[in-house]
Amino acid sequence: MVSSPSSICCYSLKEGIIPIVLYFNDPVKGLNPSNVKLNSDFVFDKDLQWRPLVITDSGYSNCWATYLEIRNKDCSTSQQFSVEVSIPCSDDIMSRSGSHCNCPVHFTFTVELGNNNDEAHDIDLFHDPISWSSSESFQSHGKPSCVAFDQLNITSALVQEESRWNLDRLSDEIDLFRDLPDENSKFAKLTLARLLLACAAIKSRGSSLIERKGYCEEALGFFSDLINLDPSHKRYYEDERSLVLMDQLTCDMETFMKYCSVQVRSNSATLNHVQLCRLSLTRIGFTERMLWVQMLDLSHNKLRSIEGLEALQQLVCLNISNNQISSFTSLEPLTKIVSLKALDLSFNEIGAHPIDTTRYMCSSPFSHKVERCEAFVECRKKSVNVEEFWDAILFFKSVNLVQLDIKGNAVADKDSFVTVVTTLSPSLKWLDGTCIH
């Protein structure tokens, strides 16, 4: 059983929605209201459906979400409500490896609804545009009160004994590969990196944090070597290096807090802020450790995909400027974040490539069909070439942005693009720093 005194301001409450995210270490399927039980003393729609935020093969997913729609959010006094989530042992919940859920989980959290007369109730988070490059929009105000991400780790004596046996075997293999005569062997370096990461994964189940970081640090060195030794597979090594770096930065709260702060707007609105910019990241990983993040700065990296960000259901502001995003299809994960209001896409490569290679790199519903919908009809009425902007149309009809920065992309200079954005984003207030309403 887990409960936490940590708190977070849920901005999706303005729409009467509370997202609940369950993240599993292995992809699972079979979640439904009968095996994931929710109980609360406030009124919400009982017909809840758990849906995967990312579907792998055969309907399995690591990340599942549901949304509480609060019916009694309008109240004259401030009220607190408890929410209980229980997952009993169930044969219906099955992992991709074939194992069933055999360890019950129970946790609680509290929802506080402010009264209608509360000054904070009607905070306009975007009265002024958010500026990521200056300190005028925000003031740092200490560290976020976030929920520790390891409270539900499940270990047993049997698992620990098996881990010790595996660690001994892996250590023997590492010693063998270290003794190979060719120090620049790509095969040896890649195998050593994978063996070291396997050791780090085993150490994550225990308290040997220093030793675990040592494994990751050495693996990073091997991937850096491989980027230079084997340029034909550079992108693969860069992605693997990025995952190791993300693991290293977020594996414990003491390290992670160096990149975290609470940002306070001039109107007193607070946001849990994480800054992971200028790290040469090409891929995002370990987002299960950042579920509480509301403001995320990933600018000045080398991101080509943002797969994984859909798990951040509290995210309000996202900066992915100065990356290598090549099309709107790679932004499809953002359409699943109901709280997202501010998005900085400036200085990427959207619209610069005649062939949308992202359609083949990233799994996305945008990549497989162009559905007939009202958004296409609306854009045609305004003389927009929907064949040219089909991916932009599908994206902007699926998000509810208040602020968008997109300068420095080829698509922003095309005729009719602003028409697409303003037609499909009625809530948009700020476009490239200019108030349009």
Tab-separated table of C-alpha atoms in Angstrom:
chain	number	residue	atom	x	y	z
A	1	MET	CA	0.000	0.000	0.000
A	2	VAL	CA	1.313	3.454	-0.920
A	3	SER	CA	0.211	6.940	-0.035
A	4	SER	CA	2.222	10.105	-0.354
A	5	PRO	CA	2.067	13.570	1.241
A	6	SER	CA	3.545	15.108	-1.923
A	7	SER	CA	1.279	17.523	-3.778
A	8	ILE	CA	0.853	18.801	-7.319
A	9	CYS	CA	-1.478	21.388	-8.827
A	10	CYS	CA	-3.548	19.567	-11.457
A	11	TYR	CA	-4.329	22.115	-14.189
A	12	SER	CA	-6.568	19.653	-16.045
A	13	LEU	CA	-9.014	20.106	-13.142
A	14	LYS	CA	-10.263	23.221	-14.934
A	15	GLU	CA	-11.773	20.825	-17.461
A	16	GLY	CA	-12.921	18.585	-14.606
A	17	ILE	CA	-10.430	15.838	-15.487
A	18	ILE	CA	-7.940	13.954	-13.311
A	19	PRO	CA	-5.618	11.611	-15.222
A	20	ILE	CA	-4.445	8.403	-13.531
A	21	VAL	CA	-1.449	6.662	-15.087
A	22	LEU	CA	-0.245	3.128	-14.380
A	23	TYR	CA	3.230	2.322	-15.691
A	24	PHE	CA	4.467	-1.282	-15.785
A	25	ASN	CA	8.068	-2.423	-16.164
A	26	ASP	CA	6.899	-4.956	-18.787
A	27	PRO	CA	4.199	-4.426	-21.433
A	28	VAL	CA	0.865	-5.827	-20.223
A	29	LYS	CA	-2.695	-6.160	-21.490
A	30	GLY	CA	-6.075	-6.905	-19.980
A	31	LEU	CA	-6.644	-3.859	-17.747
A	32	ASN	CA	-10.321	-3.096	-17.200
A	33	PRO	CA	-12.596	-1.734	-14.443
A	34	SER	CA	-13.078	-5.205	-12.951
A	35	ASN	CA	-9.382	-5.780	-12.203
A	36	VAL	CA	-8.310	-2.172	-11.562
A	37	LYS	CA	-10.741	-0.840	-8.966
A	38	LEU	CA	-11.254	2.843	-8.168
A	39	ASN	CA	-13.077	4.071	-5.076
A	40	SER	CA	-13.647	7.632	-3.966
A	41	ASP	CA	-15.993	9.770	-1.918
A	42	PHE	CA	-16.499	12.295	-4.702
A	43	VAL	CA	-18.770	11.802	-7.686
A	44	PHE	CA	-17.181	10.671	-10.937
A	45	ASP	CA	-18.249	8.689	-13.961
A	46	LYS	CA	-18.197	5.018	-12.925
A	47	ASP	CA	-17.910	3.817	-16.524
A	48	LEU	CA	-14.135	4.234	-16.640
A	49	GLN	CA	-12.060	2.655	-19.351
A	50	TRP	CA	-8.350	1.938	-19.102
A	51	ARG	CA	-6.607	2.518	-22.399
A	52	PRO	CA	-2.987	2.059	-23.450
A	53	LEU	CA	-1.179	5.293	-24.238
A	54	VAL	CA	1.304	3.412	-26.410
A	55	ILE	CA	0.376	0.109	-28.005
A	56	THR	CA	3.139	-2.309	-28.833
A	57	ASP	CA	2.470	-5.614	-30.557
A	58	SER	CA	-0.793	-7.491	-29.876
A	59	GLY	CA	-2.251	-4.795	-27.620
A	60	TYR	CA	0.444	-4.857	-24.928
A	61	SER	CA	1.586	-1.569	-23.401
A	62	ASN	CA	3.750	-0.350	-20.530
A	63	CYS	CA	1.631	2.724	-19.952
A	64	TRP	CA	-2.118	2.710	-19.250
A	65	ALA	CA	-4.339	5.650	-18.341
A	66	THR	CA	-7.863	6.526	-17.338
A	67	TYR	CA	-9.505	9.875	-16.674
A	68	LEU	CA	-11.734	10.769	-13.749
A	69	GLU	CA	-14.380	13.237	-14.868
A	70	ILE	CA	-15.446	15.098	-11.743
A	71	ARG	CA	-19.113	15.993	-11.627
A	72	ASN	CA	-19.150	18.014	-8.410
A	73	LYS	CA	-16.161	20.266	-9.175
A	74	ASP	CA	-18.239	23.417	-8.587
A	75	CYS	CA	-18.395	23.881	-4.846
A	76	SER	CA	-18.776	26.837	-2.533
A	77	THR	CA	-16.128	25.642	-0.080
A	78	SER	CA	-12.757	23.979	-0.438
A	79	GLN	CA	-13.097	20.193	-0.201
A	80	GLN	CA	-10.765	17.207	-0.063
A	81	PHE	CA	-11.554	13.801	-1.515
A	82	SER	CA	-9.649	10.556	-1.230
A	83	VAL	CA	-9.123	8.272	-4.232
A	84	GLU	CA	-8.130	4.623	-3.809
A	85	VAL	CA	-6.674	2.494	-6.593
A	86	SER	CA	-6.512	-1.278	-6.061
A	87	ILE	CA	-5.101	-3.975	-8.334
A	88	PRO	CA	-5.728	-7.436	-6.863
A	89	CYS	CA	-4.084	-10.612	-8.097
A	90	SER	CA	-5.579	-11.233	-11.523
A	91	ASP	CA	-5.154	-13.729	-14.331
A	92	ASP	CA	-6.654	-11.174	-16.729
A	93	ILE	CA	-3.653	-8.837	-16.495
A	94	MET	CA	-0.910	-10.606	-18.415
A	95	SER	CA	2.553	-9.480	-19.455
A	96	ARG	CA	4.027	-10.082	-22.882
A	97	SER	CA	6.289	-12.733	-21.349
A	98	GLY	CA	3.177	-14.680	-20.284
A	99	SER	CA	3.233	-13.997	-16.535
A	100	HIS	CA	0.132	-12.850	-14.662
A	101	CYS	CA	-0.362	-10.159	-12.030
A	102	ASN	CA	0.329	-12.084	-8.819
A	103	CYS	CA	1.227	-9.242	-6.449
A	104	PRO	CA	-1.638	-7.002	-5.278
A	105	VAL	CA	-1.117	-3.232	-5.340
A	106	HIS	CA	-3.023	-0.574	-3.423
A	107	PHE	CA	-2.351	3.156	-3.263
A	108	THR	CA	-4.260	6.305	-2.366
A	109	PHE	CA	-4.093	9.998	-3.147
A	110	THR	CA	-6.087	13.070	-2.194
A	111	VAL	CA	-7.804	15.556	-4.491
A	112	GLU	CA	-8.448	19.048	-3.146
A	113	LEU	CA	-11.027	21.107	-5.001
A	114	GLY	CA	-10.829	24.831	-4.376
A	115	ASN	CA	-13.976	26.882	-3.868
A	116	ASN	CA	-15.329	29.086	-6.633
A	117	ASN	CA	-14.364	32.243	-4.746
A	118	ASP	CA	-10.745	31.179	-4.372
A	119	GLU	CA	-8.361	33.590	-6.145
A	120	ALA	CA	-6.367	30.629	-7.418
A	121	HIS	CA	-9.472	29.076	-8.938
A	122	ASP	CA	-9.399	31.274	-12.045
A	123	ILE	CA	-5.659	31.710	-12.498
A	124	ASP	CA	-4.900	32.550	-16.128
A	125	LEU	CA	-1.638	30.717	-16.664
A	126	PHE	CA	-1.157	32.379	-20.049
A	127	HIS	CA	-2.118	35.980	-19.360
A	128	ASP	CA	1.393	36.690	-20.651
A	129	PRO	CA	3.313	34.414	-23.022
A	130	ILE	CA	5.786	31.982	-21.537
A	131	SER	CA	9.354	32.885	-22.438
A	132	TRP	CA	11.744	29.960	-22.066
A	133	SER	CA	14.839	32.052	-22.706
A	134	SER	CA	14.371	34.648	-19.983
A	135	SER	CA	13.710	34.737	-16.266
A	136	GLU	CA	10.870	37.250	-16.607
A	137	SER	CA	8.110	34.675	-17.069
A	138	PHE	CA	9.153	32.516	-14.133
A	139	GLN	CA	10.968	32.667	-10.852
A	140	SER	CA	12.624	29.599	-9.397
A	141	HIS	CA	11.082	28.642	-6.086
A	142	GLY	CA	12.928	25.676	-4.612
A	143	LYS	CA	12.548	22.013	-5.516
A	144	PRO	CA	9.311	20.271	-6.509
A	145	SER	CA	7.468	18.137	-3.983
A	146	CYS	CA	7.315	15.121	-6.276
A	147	VAL	CA	6.289	11.563	-5.588
A	148	ALA	CA	9.211	9.151	-5.339
A	149	PHE	CA	9.088	6.822	-8.321
A	150	ASP	CA	10.320	3.714	-6.521
A	151	GLN	CA	7.586	3.317	-3.904
A	152	LEU	CA	5.924	0.421	-5.715
A	153	ASN	CA	9.060	-1.567	-6.507
A	154	ILE	CA	8.398	-5.232	-5.747
A	155	THR	CA	11.274	-7.468	-4.717
A	156	SER	CA	11.488	-10.823	-3.032
A	157	ALA	CA	14.177	-13.064	-1.631
A	158	LEU	CA	13.779	-15.346	-4.657
A	159	VAL	CA	14.288	-12.467	-7.102
A	160	GLN	CA	17.324	-11.216	-5.178
A	161	GLU	CA	18.904	-14.670	-5.110
A	162	GLU	CA	18.353	-15.078	-8.849
A	163	SER	CA	19.791	-11.608	-9.434
A	164	ARG	CA	22.997	-12.474	-7.576
A	165	TRP	CA	23.402	-15.584	-9.729
A	166	ASN	CA	22.816	-13.587	-12.926
A	167	LEU	CA	25.228	-10.868	-11.807
A	168	ASP	CA	27.986	-13.420	-11.256
A	169	ARG	CA	27.426	-14.880	-14.727
A	170	LEU	CA	27.423	-11.430	-16.326
A	171	SER	CA	30.616	-10.456	-14.497
A	172	ASP	CA	32.344	-13.547	-15.883
A	173	GLU	CA	31.238	-12.657	-19.415
A	174	ILE	CA	32.448	-9.065	-18.993
A	175	ASP	CA	35.884	-10.298	-17.904
A	176	LEU	CA	36.096	-12.531	-20.985
A	177	PHE	CA	35.321	-9.686	-23.386
A	178	ARG	CA	37.734	-7.331	-21.641
A	179	ASP	CA	40.514	-9.826	-22.386
A	180	LEU	CA	39.905	-9.805	-26.153
A	181	PRO	CA	43.043	-8.647	-28.014
A	182	ASP	CA	41.339	-6.144	-30.368
A	183	GLU	CA	40.571	-3.050	-28.284
A	184	ASN	CA	38.702	-1.392	-31.176
A	185	SER	CA	36.418	-4.313	-31.969
A	186	LYS	CA	32.905	-2.972	-32.583
A	187	PHE	CA	31.414	-6.323	-31.621
A	188	ALA	CA	33.320	-6.408	-28.326
A	189	LYS	CA	32.419	-2.823	-27.387
A	190	LEU	CA	28.728	-3.288	-28.177
A	191	THR	CA	28.570	-6.582	-26.284
A	192	LEU	CA	30.359	-5.070	-23.289
A	193	ALA	CA	27.955	-2.116	-23.277
A	194	ARG	CA	24.957	-4.466	-23.252
A	195	LEU	CA	26.432	-6.655	-20.527
A	196	LEU	CA	27.167	-3.595	-18.385
A	197	LEU	CA	23.610	-2.330	-18.807
A	198	ALA	CA	22.274	-5.742	-17.815
A	199	CYS	CA	24.338	-5.485	-14.625
A	200	ALA	CA	23.008	-1.966	-14.030
A	201	ALA	CA	19.430	-3.224	-14.420
A	202	ILE	CA	20.036	-5.880	-11.765
A	203	LYS	CA	21.578	-3.315	-9.433
A	204	SER	CA	18.480	-1.147	-9.828
A	205	ARG	CA	16.602	-3.701	-7.712
A	206	GLY	CA	18.841	-3.079	-4.758
A	207	SER	CA	20.616	-0.204	-3.073
A	208	SER	CA	23.990	-0.396	-4.867
A	209	LEU	CA	23.502	2.981	-6.541
A	210	ILE	CA	27.184	3.919	-6.862
A	211	GLU	CA	28.043	0.605	-8.493
A	212	ARG	CA	25.039	0.914	-10.794
A	213	LYS	CA	26.120	4.375	-11.942
A	214	GLY	CA	29.590	2.987	-12.625
A	215	TYR	CA	28.144	0.413	-15.026
A	216	CYS	CA	26.167	3.134	-16.832
A	217	GLU	CA	29.165	5.465	-17.061
A	218	GLU	CA	31.312	2.770	-18.662
A	219	ALA	CA	28.520	1.836	-21.094
A	220	LEU	CA	28.245	5.503	-22.123
A	221	GLY	CA	31.934	5.454	-22.983
A	222	PHE	CA	31.520	2.397	-25.208
A	223	PHE	CA	28.583	3.942	-27.096
A	224	SER	CA	30.582	7.147	-27.626
A	225	ASP	CA	33.426	5.045	-29.057
A	226	LEU	CA	31.016	3.173	-31.330
A	227	ILE	CA	29.583	6.405	-32.745
A	228	ASN	CA	33.076	7.194	-34.066
A	229	LEU	CA	34.082	3.628	-34.981
A	230	ASP	CA	30.883	2.680	-36.825
A	231	PRO	CA	29.299	5.803	-38.402
A	232	SER	CA	26.945	3.701	-40.558
A	233	HIS	CA	25.040	2.771	-37.376
A	234	LYS	CA	25.501	6.146	-35.693
A	235	ARG	CA	21.802	6.760	-35.069
A	236	TYR	CA	21.364	3.456	-33.255
A	237	TYR	CA	24.327	4.158	-30.962
A	238	GLU	CA	23.103	7.710	-30.326
A	239	ASP	CA	19.679	6.395	-29.304
A	240	GLU	CA	21.223	3.812	-26.975
A	241	ARG	CA	23.535	6.426	-25.494
A	242	SER	CA	20.549	8.731	-24.903
A	243	LEU	CA	18.642	6.021	-23.025
A	244	VAL	CA	21.637	5.300	-20.799
A	245	LEU	CA	22.082	9.012	-20.095
A	246	MET	CA	18.384	9.436	-19.251
A	247	ASP	CA	18.634	6.458	-16.900
A	248	GLN	CA	21.711	7.899	-15.245
A	249	LEU	CA	20.160	11.347	-14.745
A	250	THR	CA	16.856	10.075	-13.331
A	251	CYS	CA	17.826	6.893	-11.476
A	252	ASP	CA	17.711	8.531	-8.040
A	253	MET	CA	16.019	11.622	-6.678
A	254	GLU	CA	19.208	13.252	-5.393
A	255	THR	CA	20.699	13.278	-8.886
A	256	PHE	CA	17.432	14.121	-10.633
A	257	MET	CA	16.705	17.102	-8.386
A	258	LYS	CA	19.697	18.923	-9.884
A	259	TYR	CA	17.606	19.335	-13.026
A	260	CYS	CA	14.324	20.163	-11.261
A	261	SER	CA	12.765	23.287	-9.814
A	262	VAL	CA	9.396	24.843	-9.059
A	263	GLN	CA	8.722	27.735	-11.415
A	264	VAL	CA	6.334	30.451	-10.267
A	265	ARG	CA	4.533	32.659	-12.771
A	266	SER	CA	3.940	36.324	-12.026
A	267	ASN	CA	0.297	35.418	-11.242
A	268	SER	CA	1.492	32.932	-8.557
A	269	ALA	CA	0.743	29.813	-10.625
A	270	THR	CA	3.324	27.104	-9.914
A	271	LEU	CA	4.728	24.439	-12.231
A	272	ASN	CA	7.059	21.515	-11.541
A	273	HIS	CA	9.892	22.193	-13.979
A	274	VAL	CA	12.534	19.827	-15.400
A	275	GLN	CA	15.320	21.081	-17.656
A	276	LEU	CA	17.111	18.474	-19.789
A	277	CYS	CA	18.489	20.664	-22.557
A	278	ARG	CA	21.854	20.601	-24.383
A	279	LEU	CA	22.501	16.915	-23.619
A	280	SER	CA	22.654	15.682	-27.251
A	281	LEU	CA	19.611	13.469	-26.610
A	282	THR	CA	18.180	11.736	-29.675
A	283	ARG	CA	15.602	9.693	-27.783
A	284	ILE	CA	13.572	10.012	-24.581
A	285	GLY	CA	13.379	7.250	-22.011
A	286	PHE	CA	12.379	6.497	-18.428
A	287	THR	CA	9.407	8.850	-18.555
A	288	GLU	CA	7.795	6.738	-15.826
A	289	ARG	CA	10.081	8.647	-13.442
A	290	MET	CA	8.717	12.013	-14.600
A	291	LEU	CA	4.952	11.547	-14.357
A	292	TRP	CA	4.694	14.583	-12.030
A	293	VAL	CA	6.449	16.978	-14.449
A	294	GLN	CA	4.364	19.934	-15.648
A	295	MET	CA	6.966	22.007	-17.479
A	296	LEU	CA	9.650	20.226	-19.512
A	297	ASP	CA	12.545	21.811	-21.389
A	298	LEU	CA	14.158	19.468	-23.931
A	299	SER	CA	15.509	22.210	-26.176
A	300	HIS	CA	18.873	22.166	-27.965
A	301	ASN	CA	19.098	18.387	-28.245
A	302	LYS	CA	18.975	16.126	-31.322
A	303	LEU	CA	15.512	14.662	-30.855
A	304	ARG	CA	13.902	13.143	-33.934
A	305	SER	CA	11.039	11.527	-31.998
A	306	ILE	CA	9.237	12.307	-28.744
A	307	GLU	CA	7.853	8.832	-28.193
A	308	GLY	CA	7.284	8.278	-24.475
A	309	LEU	CA	6.121	11.785	-23.568
A	310	GLU	CA	2.480	10.667	-23.779
A	311	ALA	CA	2.927	9.228	-20.268
A	312	LEU	CA	3.342	12.748	-18.833
A	313	GLN	CA	-0.348	13.395	-18.277
A	314	GLN	CA	0.324	16.427	-16.028
A	315	LEU	CA	2.423	18.212	-18.676
A	316	VAL	CA	1.329	21.807	-19.320
A	317	CYS	CA	4.336	23.387	-21.057
A	318	LEU	CA	6.811	21.682	-23.402
A	319	ASN	CA	9.874	23.144	-25.093
A	320	ILE	CA	11.370	20.997	-27.867
A	321	SER	CA	12.867	23.855	-29.855
A	322	ASN	CA	16.206	23.486	-31.648
A	323	ASN	CA	15.899	19.745	-32.227
A	324	GLN	CA	15.518	17.626	-35.372
A	325	ILE	CA	11.741	17.086	-35.452
A	326	SER	CA	10.931	16.674	-39.151
A	327	SER	CA	7.123	16.497	-39.271
A	328	PHE	CA	3.910	16.693	-37.292
A	329	THR	CA	3.529	12.911	-37.451
A	330	SER	CA	6.317	12.538	-34.895
A	331	LEU	CA	4.338	14.790	-32.519
A	332	GLU	CA	1.379	12.391	-32.291
A	333	PRO	CA	2.198	11.430	-28.641
A	334	LEU	CA	1.313	15.002	-27.626
A	335	THR	CA	-2.287	14.544	-28.778
A	336	LYS	CA	-2.814	12.215	-25.810
A	337	ILE	CA	-1.888	14.858	-23.191
A	338	VAL	CA	-5.091	16.705	-22.301
A	339	SER	CA	-3.308	19.234	-20.058
A	340	LEU	CA	-0.795	20.464	-22.692
A	341	LYS	CA	-1.271	24.188	-23.349
A	342	ALA	CA	2.113	25.657	-24.375
A	343	LEU	CA	4.335	24.126	-27.061
A	344	ASP	CA	7.603	25.498	-28.432
A	345	LEU	CA	8.540	23.832	-31.742
A	346	SER	CA	10.729	26.637	-33.042
A	347	PHE	CA	13.845	25.918	-35.085
A	348	ASN	CA	13.185	22.308	-35.973
A	349	GLU	CA	12.961	20.794	-39.465
A	350	ILE	CA	9.190	20.596	-39.935
A	351	GLY	CA	8.352	21.077	-43.604
A	352	ALA	CA	11.973	20.992	-44.740
A	353	HIS	CA	11.899	17.418	-46.050
A	354	PRO	CA	9.911	16.505	-49.173
A	355	ILE	CA	9.745	12.871	-48.044
A	356	ASP	CA	8.348	12.349	-44.557
A	357	THR	CA	10.765	9.718	-43.247
A	358	THR	CA	9.165	9.993	-39.806
A	359	ARG	CA	6.197	8.042	-41.174
A	360	TYR	CA	8.459	5.017	-41.227
A	361	MET	CA	10.534	5.748	-38.101
A	362	CYS	CA	7.720	6.406	-35.630
A	363	SER	CA	4.596	4.354	-35.045
A	364	SER	CA	1.693	6.780	-35.327
A	365	PRO	CA	-1.952	6.703	-36.397
A	366	PHE	CA	-1.038	9.770	-38.478
A	367	SER	CA	1.247	7.545	-40.551
A	368	HIS	CA	-1.327	5.019	-41.678
A	369	LYS	CA	-4.405	6.882	-42.824
A	370	VAL	CA	-5.846	10.264	-43.622
A	371	GLU	CA	-9.297	10.089	-42.127
A	372	ARG	CA	-12.212	12.110	-43.377
A	373	CYS	CA	-13.173	14.596	-40.692
A	374	GLU	CA	-14.676	18.018	-40.142
A	375	ALA	CA	-11.211	19.571	-39.818
A	376	PHE	CA	-10.461	18.856	-43.481
A	377	VAL	CA	-13.815	20.326	-44.504
A	378	GLU	CA	-13.182	23.495	-42.471
A	379	CYS	CA	-9.740	23.965	-44.000
A	380	ARG	CA	-11.013	23.413	-47.553
A	381	LYS	CA	-13.612	26.138	-46.974
A	382	LYS	CA	-10.701	28.513	-46.345
A	383	SER	CA	-8.889	27.450	-49.529
A	384	VAL	CA	-6.258	25.378	-47.723
A	385	ASN	CA	-4.540	22.608	-49.683
A	386	VAL	CA	-5.324	19.762	-47.282
A	387	GLU	CA	-3.094	17.332	-49.191
A	388	GLU	CA	-0.124	19.561	-48.378
A	389	PHE	CA	-1.032	20.123	-44.720
A	390	TRP	CA	-2.759	16.821	-43.856
A	391	ASP	CA	-0.404	15.989	-40.956
A	392	ALA	CA	-0.665	19.513	-39.510
A	393	ILE	CA	-4.459	19.326	-39.726
A	394	LEU	CA	-4.586	15.997	-37.901
A	395	PHE	CA	-2.253	17.322	-35.202
A	396	PHE	CA	-3.872	20.678	-34.480
A	397	LYS	CA	-7.398	19.261	-34.453
A	398	SER	CA	-6.257	16.918	-31.660
A	399	VAL	CA	-4.600	19.389	-29.278
A	400	ASN	CA	-5.924	22.361	-27.327
A	401	LEU	CA	-3.014	24.806	-27.254
A	402	VAL	CA	-3.027	28.325	-25.845
A	403	GLN	CA	0.542	29.160	-26.863
A	404	LEU	CA	2.493	27.930	-29.904
A	405	ASP	CA	5.973	28.872	-31.092
A	406	ILE	CA	6.901	27.462	-34.493
A	407	LYS	CA	9.181	30.028	-36.122
A	408	GLY	CA	12.338	28.706	-37.754
A	409	ASN	CA	10.524	25.794	-39.431
A	410	ALA	CA	10.026	25.667	-43.186
A	411	VAL	CA	6.319	24.936	-42.739
A	412	ALA	CA	5.805	28.237	-40.903
A	413	ASP	CA	6.731	30.154	-44.073
A	414	LYS	CA	4.208	28.349	-46.277
A	415	ASP	CA	1.027	30.035	-47.405
A	416	SER	CA	-2.076	28.926	-45.509
A	417	PHE	CA	-0.209	27.377	-42.560
A	418	VAL	CA	-1.291	30.117	-40.142
A	419	THR	CA	-4.829	29.646	-41.443
A	420	VAL	CA	-4.651	25.943	-40.550
A	421	VAL	CA	-3.417	26.714	-37.030
A	422	THR	CA	-5.921	29.458	-36.231
A	423	THR	CA	-8.842	27.560	-37.771
A	424	LEU	CA	-8.244	24.390	-35.778
A	425	SER	CA	-6.995	26.011	-32.539
A	426	PRO	CA	-9.768	28.328	-31.305
A	427	SER	CA	-8.188	28.472	-27.836
A	428	LEU	CA	-4.824	29.701	-29.208
A	429	LYS	CA	-3.873	33.067	-27.721
A	430	TRP	CA	-0.159	33.406	-28.456
A	431	LEU	CA	1.502	32.520	-31.784
A	432	ASP	CA	5.261	33.090	-31.971
A	433	GLY	CA	5.014	35.596	-29.135
A	434	THR	CA	2.204	37.630	-30.714
A	435	CYS	CA	-1.271	37.835	-29.219
A	436	ILE	CA	-3.798	36.791	-31.873
A	437	HIS	CA	-6.924	37.294	-29.739
